[in-house]
PDB file of C-alpha atoms in Angstrom:
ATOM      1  CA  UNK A   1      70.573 110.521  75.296  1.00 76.00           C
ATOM      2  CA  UNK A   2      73.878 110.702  74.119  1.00 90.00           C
ATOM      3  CA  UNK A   3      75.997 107.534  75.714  1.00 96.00           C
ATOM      4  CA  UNK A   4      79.142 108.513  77.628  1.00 97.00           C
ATOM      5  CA  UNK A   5      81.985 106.809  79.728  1.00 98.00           C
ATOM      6  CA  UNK A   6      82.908 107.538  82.815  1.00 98.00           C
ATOM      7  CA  UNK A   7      86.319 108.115  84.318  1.00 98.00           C
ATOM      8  CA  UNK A   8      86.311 106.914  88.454  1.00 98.00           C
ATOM      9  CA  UNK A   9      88.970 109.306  89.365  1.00 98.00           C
ATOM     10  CA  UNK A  10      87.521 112.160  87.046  1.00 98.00           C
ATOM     11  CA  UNK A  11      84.402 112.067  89.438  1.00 98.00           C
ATOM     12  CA  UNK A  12      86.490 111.433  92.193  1.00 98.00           C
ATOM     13  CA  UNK A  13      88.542 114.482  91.328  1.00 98.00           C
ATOM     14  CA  UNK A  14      85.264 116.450  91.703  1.00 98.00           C
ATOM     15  CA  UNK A  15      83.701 115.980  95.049  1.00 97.00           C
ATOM     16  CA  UNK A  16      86.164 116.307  98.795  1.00 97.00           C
ATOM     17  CA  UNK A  17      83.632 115.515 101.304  1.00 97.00           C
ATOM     18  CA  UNK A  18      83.422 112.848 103.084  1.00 97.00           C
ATOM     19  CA  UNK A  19      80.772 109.756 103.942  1.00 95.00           C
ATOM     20  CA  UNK A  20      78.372 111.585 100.947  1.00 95.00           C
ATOM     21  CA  UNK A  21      78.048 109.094  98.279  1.00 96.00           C
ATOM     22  CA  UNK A  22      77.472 110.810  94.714  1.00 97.00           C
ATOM     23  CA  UNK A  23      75.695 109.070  91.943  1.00 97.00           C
ATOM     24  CA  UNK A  24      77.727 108.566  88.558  1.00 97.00           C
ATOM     25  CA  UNK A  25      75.353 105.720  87.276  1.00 97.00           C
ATOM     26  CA  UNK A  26      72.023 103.883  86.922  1.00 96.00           C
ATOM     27  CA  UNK A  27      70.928 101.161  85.442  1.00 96.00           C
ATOM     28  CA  UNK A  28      68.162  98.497  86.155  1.00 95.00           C
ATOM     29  CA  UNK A  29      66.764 100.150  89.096  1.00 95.00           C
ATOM     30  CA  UNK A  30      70.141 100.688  90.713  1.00 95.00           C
ATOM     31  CA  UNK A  31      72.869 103.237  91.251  1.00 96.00           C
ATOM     32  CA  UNK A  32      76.299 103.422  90.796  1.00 97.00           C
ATOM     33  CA  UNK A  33      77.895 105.605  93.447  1.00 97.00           C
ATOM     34  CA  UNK A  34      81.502 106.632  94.547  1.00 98.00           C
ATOM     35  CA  UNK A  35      81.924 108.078  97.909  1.00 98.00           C
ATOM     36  CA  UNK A  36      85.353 108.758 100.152  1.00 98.00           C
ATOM     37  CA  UNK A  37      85.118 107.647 103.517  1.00 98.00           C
ATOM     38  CA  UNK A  38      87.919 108.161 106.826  1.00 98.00           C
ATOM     39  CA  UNK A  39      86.847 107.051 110.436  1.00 97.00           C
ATOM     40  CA  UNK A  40      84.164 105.002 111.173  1.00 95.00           C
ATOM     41  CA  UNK A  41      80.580 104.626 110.143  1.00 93.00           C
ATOM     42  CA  UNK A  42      77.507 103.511 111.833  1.00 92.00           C
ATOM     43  CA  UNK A  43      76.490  99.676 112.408  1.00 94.00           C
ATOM     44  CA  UNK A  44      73.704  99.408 110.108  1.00 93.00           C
ATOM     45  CA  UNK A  45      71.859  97.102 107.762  1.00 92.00           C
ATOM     46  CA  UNK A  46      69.317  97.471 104.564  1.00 93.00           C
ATOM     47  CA  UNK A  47      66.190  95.058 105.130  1.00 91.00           C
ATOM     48  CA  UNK A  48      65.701  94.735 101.369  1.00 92.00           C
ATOM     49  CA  UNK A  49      68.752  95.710  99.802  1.00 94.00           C
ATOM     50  CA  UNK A  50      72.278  94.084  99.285  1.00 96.00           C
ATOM     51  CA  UNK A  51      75.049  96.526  98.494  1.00 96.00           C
ATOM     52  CA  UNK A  52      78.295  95.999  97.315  1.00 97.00           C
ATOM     53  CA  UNK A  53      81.529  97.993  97.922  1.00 98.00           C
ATOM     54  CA  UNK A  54      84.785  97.781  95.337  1.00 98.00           C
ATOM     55  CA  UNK A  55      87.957  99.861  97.132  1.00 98.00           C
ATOM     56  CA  UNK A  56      89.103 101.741  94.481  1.00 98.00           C
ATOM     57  CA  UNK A  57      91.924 103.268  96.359  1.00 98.00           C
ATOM     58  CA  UNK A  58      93.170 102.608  99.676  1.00 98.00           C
ATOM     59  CA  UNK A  59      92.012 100.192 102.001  1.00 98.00           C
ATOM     60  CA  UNK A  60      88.615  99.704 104.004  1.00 97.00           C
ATOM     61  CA  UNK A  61      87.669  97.202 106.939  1.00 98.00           C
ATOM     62  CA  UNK A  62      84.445  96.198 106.775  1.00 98.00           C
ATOM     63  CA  UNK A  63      82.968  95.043 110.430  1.00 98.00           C
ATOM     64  CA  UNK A  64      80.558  92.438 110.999  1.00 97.00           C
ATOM     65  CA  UNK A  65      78.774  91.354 113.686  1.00 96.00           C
ATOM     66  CA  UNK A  66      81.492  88.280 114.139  1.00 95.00           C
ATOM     67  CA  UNK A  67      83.898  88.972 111.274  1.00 97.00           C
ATOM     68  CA  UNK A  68      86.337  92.161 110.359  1.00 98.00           C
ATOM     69  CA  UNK A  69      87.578  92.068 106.757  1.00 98.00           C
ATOM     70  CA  UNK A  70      89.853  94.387 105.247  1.00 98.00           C
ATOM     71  CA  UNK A  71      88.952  94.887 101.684  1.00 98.00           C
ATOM     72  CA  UNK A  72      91.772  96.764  99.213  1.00 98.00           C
ATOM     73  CA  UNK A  73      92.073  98.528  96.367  1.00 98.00           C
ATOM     74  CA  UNK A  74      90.324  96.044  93.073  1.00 97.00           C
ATOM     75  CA  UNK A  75      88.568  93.864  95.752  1.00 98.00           C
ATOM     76  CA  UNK A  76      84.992  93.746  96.152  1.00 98.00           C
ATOM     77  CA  UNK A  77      82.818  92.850  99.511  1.00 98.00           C
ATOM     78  CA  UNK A  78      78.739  92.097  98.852  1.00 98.00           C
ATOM     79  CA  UNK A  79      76.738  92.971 101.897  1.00 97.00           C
ATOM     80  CA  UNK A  80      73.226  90.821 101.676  1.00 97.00           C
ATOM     81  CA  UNK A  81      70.000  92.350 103.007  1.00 96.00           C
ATOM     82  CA  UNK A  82      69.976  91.987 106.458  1.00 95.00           C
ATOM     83  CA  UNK A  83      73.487  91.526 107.568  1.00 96.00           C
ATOM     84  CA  UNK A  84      74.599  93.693 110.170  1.00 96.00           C
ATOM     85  CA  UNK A  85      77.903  96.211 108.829  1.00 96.00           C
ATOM     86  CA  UNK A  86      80.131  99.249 109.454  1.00 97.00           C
ATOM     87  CA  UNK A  87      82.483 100.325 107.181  1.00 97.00           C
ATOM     88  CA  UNK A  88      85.668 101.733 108.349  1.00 98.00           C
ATOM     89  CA  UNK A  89      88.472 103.552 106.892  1.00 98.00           C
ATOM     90  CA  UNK A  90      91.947 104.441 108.719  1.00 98.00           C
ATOM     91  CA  UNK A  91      93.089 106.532 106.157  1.00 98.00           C
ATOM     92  CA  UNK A  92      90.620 108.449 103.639  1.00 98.00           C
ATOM     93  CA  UNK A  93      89.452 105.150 100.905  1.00 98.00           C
ATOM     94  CA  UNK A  94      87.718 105.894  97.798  1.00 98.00           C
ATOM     95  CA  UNK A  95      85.103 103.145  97.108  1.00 98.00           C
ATOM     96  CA  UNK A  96      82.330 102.524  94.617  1.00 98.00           C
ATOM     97  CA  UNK A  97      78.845 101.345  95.605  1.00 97.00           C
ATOM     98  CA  UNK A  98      76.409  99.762  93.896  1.00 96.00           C
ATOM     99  CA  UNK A  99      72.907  99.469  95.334  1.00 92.00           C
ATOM    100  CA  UNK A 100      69.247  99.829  94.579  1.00 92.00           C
ATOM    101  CA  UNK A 101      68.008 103.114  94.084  1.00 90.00           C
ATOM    102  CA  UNK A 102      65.626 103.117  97.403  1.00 84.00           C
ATOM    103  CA  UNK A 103      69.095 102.242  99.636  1.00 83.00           C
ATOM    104  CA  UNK A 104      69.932 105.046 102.367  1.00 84.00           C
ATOM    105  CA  UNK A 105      72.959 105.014 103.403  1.00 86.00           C
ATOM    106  CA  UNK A 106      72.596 104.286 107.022  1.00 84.00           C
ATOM    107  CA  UNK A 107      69.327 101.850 106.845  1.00 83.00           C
ATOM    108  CA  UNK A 108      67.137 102.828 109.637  1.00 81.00           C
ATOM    109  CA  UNK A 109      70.015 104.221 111.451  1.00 81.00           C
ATOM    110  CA  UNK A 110      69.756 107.870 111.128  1.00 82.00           C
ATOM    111  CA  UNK A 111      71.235 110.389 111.927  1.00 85.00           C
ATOM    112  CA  UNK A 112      74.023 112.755 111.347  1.00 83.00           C
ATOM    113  CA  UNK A 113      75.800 110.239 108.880  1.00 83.00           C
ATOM    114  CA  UNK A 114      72.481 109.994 107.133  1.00 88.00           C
ATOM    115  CA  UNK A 115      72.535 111.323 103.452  1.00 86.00           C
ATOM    116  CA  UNK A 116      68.784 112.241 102.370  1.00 78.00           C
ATOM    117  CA  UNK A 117      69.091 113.768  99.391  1.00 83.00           C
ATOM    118  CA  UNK A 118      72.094 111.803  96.471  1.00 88.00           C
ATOM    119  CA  UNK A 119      73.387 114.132  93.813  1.00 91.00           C
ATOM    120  CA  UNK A 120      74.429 113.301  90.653  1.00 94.00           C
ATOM    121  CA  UNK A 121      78.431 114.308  89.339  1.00 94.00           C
TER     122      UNK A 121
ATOM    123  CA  UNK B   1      76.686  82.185 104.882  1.00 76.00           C
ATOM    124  CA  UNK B   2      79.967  83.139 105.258  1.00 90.00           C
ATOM    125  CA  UNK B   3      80.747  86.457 103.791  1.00 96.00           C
ATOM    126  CA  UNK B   4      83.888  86.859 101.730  1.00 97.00           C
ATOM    127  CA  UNK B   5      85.748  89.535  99.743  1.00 98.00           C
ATOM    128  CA  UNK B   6      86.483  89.013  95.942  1.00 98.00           C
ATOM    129  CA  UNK B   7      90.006  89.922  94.577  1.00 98.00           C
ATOM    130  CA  UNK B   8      89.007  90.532  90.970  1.00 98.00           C
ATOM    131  CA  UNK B   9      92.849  89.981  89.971  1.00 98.00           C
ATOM    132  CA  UNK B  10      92.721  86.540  91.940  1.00 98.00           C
ATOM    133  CA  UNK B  11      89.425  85.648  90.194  1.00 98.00           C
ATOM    134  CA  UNK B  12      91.128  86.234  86.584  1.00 98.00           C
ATOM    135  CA  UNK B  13      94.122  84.110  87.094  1.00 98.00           C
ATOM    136  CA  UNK B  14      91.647  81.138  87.628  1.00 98.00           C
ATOM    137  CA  UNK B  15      90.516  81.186  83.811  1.00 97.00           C
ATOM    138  CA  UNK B  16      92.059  82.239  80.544  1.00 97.00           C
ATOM    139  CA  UNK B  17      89.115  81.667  78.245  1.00 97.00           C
ATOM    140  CA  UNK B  18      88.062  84.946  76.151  1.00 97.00           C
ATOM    141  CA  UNK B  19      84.648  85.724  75.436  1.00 95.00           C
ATOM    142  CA  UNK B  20      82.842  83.833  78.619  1.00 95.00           C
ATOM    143  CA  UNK B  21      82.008  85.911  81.137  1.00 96.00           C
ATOM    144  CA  UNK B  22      82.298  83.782  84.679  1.00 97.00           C
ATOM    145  CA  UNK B  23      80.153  84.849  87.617  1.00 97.00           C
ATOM    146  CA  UNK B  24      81.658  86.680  90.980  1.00 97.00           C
ATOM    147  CA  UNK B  25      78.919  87.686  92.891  1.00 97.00           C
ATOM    148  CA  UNK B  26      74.845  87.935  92.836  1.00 96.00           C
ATOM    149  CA  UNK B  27      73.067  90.966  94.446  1.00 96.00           C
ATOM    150  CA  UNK B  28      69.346  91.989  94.240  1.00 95.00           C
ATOM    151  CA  UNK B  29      68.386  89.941  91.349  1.00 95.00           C
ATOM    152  CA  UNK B  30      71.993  91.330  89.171  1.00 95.00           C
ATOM    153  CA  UNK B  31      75.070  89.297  88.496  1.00 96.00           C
ATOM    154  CA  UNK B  32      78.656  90.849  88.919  1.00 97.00           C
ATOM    155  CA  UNK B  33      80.594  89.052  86.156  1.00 97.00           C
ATOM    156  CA  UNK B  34      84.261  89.153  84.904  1.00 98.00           C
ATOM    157  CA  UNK B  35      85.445  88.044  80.997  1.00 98.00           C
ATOM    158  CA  UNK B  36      88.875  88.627  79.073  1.00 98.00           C
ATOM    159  CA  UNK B  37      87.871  89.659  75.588  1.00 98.00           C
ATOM    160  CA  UNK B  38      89.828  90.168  72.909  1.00 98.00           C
ATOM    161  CA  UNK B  39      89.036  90.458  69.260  1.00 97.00           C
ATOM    162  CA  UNK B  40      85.326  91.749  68.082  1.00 95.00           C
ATOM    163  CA  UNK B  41      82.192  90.527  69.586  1.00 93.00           C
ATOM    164  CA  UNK B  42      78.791  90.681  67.998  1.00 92.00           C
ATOM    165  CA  UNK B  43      76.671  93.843  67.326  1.00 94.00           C
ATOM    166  CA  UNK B  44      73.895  92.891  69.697  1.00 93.00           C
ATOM    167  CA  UNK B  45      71.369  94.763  72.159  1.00 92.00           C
ATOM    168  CA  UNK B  46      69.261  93.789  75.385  1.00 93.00           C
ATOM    169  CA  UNK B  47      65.420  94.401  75.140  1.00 92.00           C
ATOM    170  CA  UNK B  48      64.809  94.339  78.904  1.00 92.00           C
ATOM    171  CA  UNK B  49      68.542  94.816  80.198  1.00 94.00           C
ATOM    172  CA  UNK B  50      71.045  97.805  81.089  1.00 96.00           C
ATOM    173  CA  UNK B  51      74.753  96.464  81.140  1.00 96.00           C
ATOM    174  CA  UNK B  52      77.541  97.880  82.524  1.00 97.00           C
ATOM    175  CA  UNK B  53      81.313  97.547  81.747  1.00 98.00           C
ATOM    176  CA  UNK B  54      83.819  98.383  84.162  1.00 98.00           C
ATOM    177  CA  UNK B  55      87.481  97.419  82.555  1.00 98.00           C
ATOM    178  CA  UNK B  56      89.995  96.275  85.005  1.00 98.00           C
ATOM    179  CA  UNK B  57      92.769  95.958  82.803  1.00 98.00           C
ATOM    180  CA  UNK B  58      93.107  96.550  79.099  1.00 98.00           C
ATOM    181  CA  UNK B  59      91.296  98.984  76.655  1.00 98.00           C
ATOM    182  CA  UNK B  60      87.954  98.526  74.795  1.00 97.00           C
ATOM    183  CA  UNK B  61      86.156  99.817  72.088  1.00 98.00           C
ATOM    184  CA  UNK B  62      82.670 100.643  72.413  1.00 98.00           C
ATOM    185  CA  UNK B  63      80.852 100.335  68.895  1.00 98.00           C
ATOM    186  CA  UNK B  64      77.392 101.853  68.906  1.00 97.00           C
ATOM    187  CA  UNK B  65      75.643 102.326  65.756  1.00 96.00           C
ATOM    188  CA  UNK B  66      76.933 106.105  65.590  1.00 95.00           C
ATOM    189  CA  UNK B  67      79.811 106.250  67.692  1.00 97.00           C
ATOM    190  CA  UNK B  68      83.042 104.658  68.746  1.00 98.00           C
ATOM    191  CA  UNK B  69      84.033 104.903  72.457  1.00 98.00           C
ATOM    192  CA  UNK B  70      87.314 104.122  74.098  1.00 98.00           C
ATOM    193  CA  UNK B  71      86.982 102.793  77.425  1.00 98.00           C
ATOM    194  CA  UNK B  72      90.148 102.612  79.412  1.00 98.00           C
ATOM    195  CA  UNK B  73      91.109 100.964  82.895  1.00 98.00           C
ATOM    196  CA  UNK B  74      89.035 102.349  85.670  1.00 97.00           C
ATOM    197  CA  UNK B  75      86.845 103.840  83.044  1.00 98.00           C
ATOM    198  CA  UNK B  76      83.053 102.491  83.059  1.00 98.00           C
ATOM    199  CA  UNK B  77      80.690 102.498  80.358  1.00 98.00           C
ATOM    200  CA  UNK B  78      76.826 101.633  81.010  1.00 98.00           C
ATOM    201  CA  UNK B  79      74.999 100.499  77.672  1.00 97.00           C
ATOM    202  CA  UNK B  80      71.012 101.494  78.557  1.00 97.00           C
ATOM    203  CA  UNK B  81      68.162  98.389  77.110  1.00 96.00           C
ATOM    204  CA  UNK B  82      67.627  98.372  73.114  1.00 95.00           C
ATOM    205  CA  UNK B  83      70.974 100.153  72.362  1.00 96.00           C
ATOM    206  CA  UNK B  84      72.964  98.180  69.649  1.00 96.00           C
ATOM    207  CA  UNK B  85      76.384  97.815  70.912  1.00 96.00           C
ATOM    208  CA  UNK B  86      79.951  95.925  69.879  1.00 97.00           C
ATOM    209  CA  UNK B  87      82.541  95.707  72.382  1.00 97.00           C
ATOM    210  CA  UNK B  88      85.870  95.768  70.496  1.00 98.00           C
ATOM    211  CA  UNK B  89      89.217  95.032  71.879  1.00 98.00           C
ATOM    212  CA  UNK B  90      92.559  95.010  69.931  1.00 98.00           C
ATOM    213  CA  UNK B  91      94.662  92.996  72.995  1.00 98.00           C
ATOM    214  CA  UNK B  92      93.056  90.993  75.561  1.00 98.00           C
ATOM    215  CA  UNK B  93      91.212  93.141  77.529  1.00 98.00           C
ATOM    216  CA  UNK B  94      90.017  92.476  80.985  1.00 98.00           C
ATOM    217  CA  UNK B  95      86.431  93.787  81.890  1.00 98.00           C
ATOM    218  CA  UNK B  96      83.849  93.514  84.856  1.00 98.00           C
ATOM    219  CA  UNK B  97      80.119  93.210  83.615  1.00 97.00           C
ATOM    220  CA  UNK B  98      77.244  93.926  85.748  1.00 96.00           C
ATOM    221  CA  UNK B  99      73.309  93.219  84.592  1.00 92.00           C
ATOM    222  CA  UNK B 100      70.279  91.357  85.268  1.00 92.00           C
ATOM    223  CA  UNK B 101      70.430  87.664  86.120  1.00 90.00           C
ATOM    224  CA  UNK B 102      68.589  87.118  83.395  1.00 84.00           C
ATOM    225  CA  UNK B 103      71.041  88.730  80.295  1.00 83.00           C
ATOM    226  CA  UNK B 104      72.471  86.371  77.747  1.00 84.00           C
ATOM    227  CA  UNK B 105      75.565  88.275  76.479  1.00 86.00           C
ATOM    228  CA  UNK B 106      74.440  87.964  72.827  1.00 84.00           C
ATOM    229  CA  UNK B 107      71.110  89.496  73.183  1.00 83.00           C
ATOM    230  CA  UNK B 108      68.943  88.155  70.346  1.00 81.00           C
ATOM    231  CA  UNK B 109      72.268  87.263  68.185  1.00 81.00           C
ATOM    232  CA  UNK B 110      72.384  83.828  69.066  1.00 82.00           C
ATOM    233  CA  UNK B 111      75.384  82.408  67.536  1.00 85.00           C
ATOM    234  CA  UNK B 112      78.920  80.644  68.036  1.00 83.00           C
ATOM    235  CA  UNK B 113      79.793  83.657  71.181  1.00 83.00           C
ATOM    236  CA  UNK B 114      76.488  82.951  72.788  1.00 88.00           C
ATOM    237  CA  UNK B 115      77.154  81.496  76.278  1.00 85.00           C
ATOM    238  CA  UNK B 116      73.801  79.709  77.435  1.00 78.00           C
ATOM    239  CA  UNK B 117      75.532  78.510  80.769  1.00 83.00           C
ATOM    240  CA  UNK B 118      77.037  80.429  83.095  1.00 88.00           C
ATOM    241  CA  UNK B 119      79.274  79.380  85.911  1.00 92.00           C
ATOM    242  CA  UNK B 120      80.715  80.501  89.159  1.00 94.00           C
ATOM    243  CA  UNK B 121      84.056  81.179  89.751  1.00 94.00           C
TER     244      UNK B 121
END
């Protein structure tokens, strides 16, 4: 396997929908993902899985059950397992995830926000 | 717990040390680590461990044992377990490592670069 870097806004350049994460890495069970996101998401949390976010262009607000943080552009937010969350975007945010490979996107809140099947770019 | 957001510029102006990667966050058994390098590291590899490099600022050179791979700001690079690799920067470089809990940045190369304790930042 021939080992290859990977430009963020290369992949981001190749994908316009919204609130569908794409994969761009793995490593030690987890994945790598970059997804866009504009409006709001769905309060949700992962039972067994902490995920973190890095803005990688614009500006997110991450809401918590008691707490509202606005995360920027080369800031980072860690979400433990278990911790209520709903991401939220005023204007269209580019953001990298990284998160076991078993975490779905919307934890045991599905539906129409819920992405089953992850793609590789 | 409280949760918090990291600025990863914020978190470098708190150390100027090269070569000693300082932790930033923990999630599902992984650290997320930052380190200025500058200079040539060690030709090393990680039995058990991916590793990824994000760089934040800077540029880096990517040894492998048959290649040579330039890794820019916002680029990332993910080194897989058992491949030999020599990060390689020219001018201080600023990168963002994330691996197993568990990865000693030397590998087996235990030498004057090995850093046996890590600390938060």
């Amino acid at each position: 396997m021939k080992i290859e870097k990977v430009n963020l806004q290369d992949k981001f350049d190749l994908f316009q929908d919204q609130w569908n994460p794409k994969i761009i890495g793995e490593l030690n069970g987890q994945f790598v993902k970059l997804a866009r996101i504009e409006g709001e998401f769905v309060m949700h949390n992962h039972e067994e899985e902490d995920e973190l976010f890095m803005v990688v262009e614009g500006s997110l607000k991450m809401e918590l059950e008691d707490d509202l943080i606005e995360v920027n552009s080369g800031e980072i937010i860690i979400i433990p397992r278990g911790v209520m969350h709903k991401p939220i975007a005023d204007k269209e945010c580019k953001i990298l995830l990284f998160e076991p490979k078993s975490t779905i996107n919307t934890g045991k809140e599905e539906g129409e926000r819920t992405v089953k099947k992850l793609n590789w770019i």
